[in-house]
Amino acid sequence: MTGLTLEARDLAVAFQLRGGDVATALDGADLTVRSGEIVALVGESGSGKTTLARALVGLQPPSRGQVLVDGAPLGYRARQLKPFRRRVQMILQDPAGALNPRHTVYDSVAEGLRLHGLAHGGEVSEEQQVADALSAAGLRPPERLFLRYPHELSGGQRQRVLIAGALALKPDLLIADEPVSSLDASIRGEILALLLKLRSDFGLGILVVTHDLGLAWNIADRTAVMYLGRIVEAGPTEEVVASPQHPYTQALLSVVPEIDRLDPVVLEGEVPDPTRIPRGCRFHPRCPALASGAAFPVEDACRGVPLPVLSASEGHHSACHLVAARAGHR
Ligand SMILES: Nc1ncnc2c1ncn2[C@@H]1O[C@H](COP(=O)(O)OP(=O)(O)OP(=O)(O)O)[C@@H](O)[C@H]1O
Ligand SMILES: [Mg+2]
């Protein structure tokens, strides 16, 4: 494993909908994931997390901006994408749907090896590579699972098989989309412990996509919070949790049971619709600070002045007029 730095630079994805509307699912993300680092991407359903993850692995060509691989722009020709796809593995959001119900565990894990021409001809046999990957994903003894089908596995085992399929290719980076959201609480901890072990054993970089800030708090070095296609706050997880800047982050944190030191903030208003992004700050129609009058004297800016794209790669920052005004007055 060689190490890899994956960057999104002002990355945007717009979907043309029937009827002529455009859904700007991702509207300028700036994010870096390095080998050995765990980064959490947090936000409500529909905030654009999966869209950013898919764009980062080259599954979704951007409508604006770039993906950089060790500083060089990602090429979208098959010949360029194939080696990249081996190095950056994505674990899809729904483990039941992501596994082919007619494939055995063995074939599911071997599939990537065959696709990338790594199954035969190397020093290690295909069977040994599959067994090693299943072991690394915590499925032991691996041979006992070779001939099982997905419906014969528990949810936790299915998630581990997906992780094994990624590990078989010896990636540098893993992007795990909601890796534990479909699992029982007791299994969640085991899968999170596995992700931490993969980072320390193999030096993997991991981007964990989750709607749960409590999960980010448990495993991530850095956390980026998304709202309606934008990263609105990012920083070292401890700083984001100890001193959240953005009213949206504060609201998300206030309902995390593990971090129960704030009064719960219930967000008012509609679920975000990426075809109708509000003017000014995109969070303003639901912002508790604006509703309570705490945004004085910047309310007009909140309602009318757009915020710049936030760099989520270094330091602790947020995209909020109120935060900017307070910082300016210090
Ligand atoms: N192929 C598509 N065509 C049109 N709109 C899409 C498409 N994919 C996603 N969207 C829209 O883009 C927005 C972001 O979707 P995305 O799946 O990235 O969100 P998410 O944060 O992963 O949500 P969840 O937590 O529910 O998985 C949503 O409003 C979604 O409806
Ligand atoms: Mg998603």
CSV table of N, CA, C and O and ligand atoms in Angstrom, one decimal, residues 49-51 93 177-178 209, ligand 2:
chain,number,residue,atom,x,y,z
A,49,LYS,N,-24.7,13.7,0.6
A,49,LYS,CA,-23.5,12.9,1.0
A,49,LYS,C,-23.2,11.8,0.0
A,49,LYS,O,-22.0,11.7,-0.4
A,50,THR,N,-24.2,11.0,-0.4
A,50,THR,CA,-23.9,9.9,-1.4
A,50,THR,C,-23.4,10.5,-2.7
A,50,THR,O,-22.5,10.0,-3.4
A,51,THR,N,-24.0,11.6,-3.1
A,51,THR,CA,-23.6,12.3,-4.4
A,51,THR,C,-22.2,12.7,-4.3
A,51,THR,O,-21.4,12.4,-5.3
A,93,GLN,N,-24.3,2.0,0.2
A,93,GLN,CA,-25.1,2.4,1.3
A,93,GLN,C,-26.0,1.2,1.9
A,93,GLN,O,-26.1,1.1,3.1
A,177,ASP,N,-20.4,4.2,2.8
A,177,ASP,CA,-21.6,5.0,2.8
A,177,ASP,C,-22.6,4.4,3.8
A,177,ASP,O,-23.1,3.3,3.6
A,178,GLU,N,-22.8,5.1,4.9
A,178,GLU,CA,-23.7,4.6,6.0
A,178,GLU,C,-23.4,3.2,6.3
A,178,GLU,O,-24.3,2.3,6.2
A,209,VAL,N,-19.5,8.1,5.5
A,209,VAL,CA,-20.7,8.9,5.3
A,209,VAL,C,-21.8,8.5,6.3
A,209,VAL,O,-22.0,7.3,6.4
B,2,MG,MG,-27.0,8.6,0.9
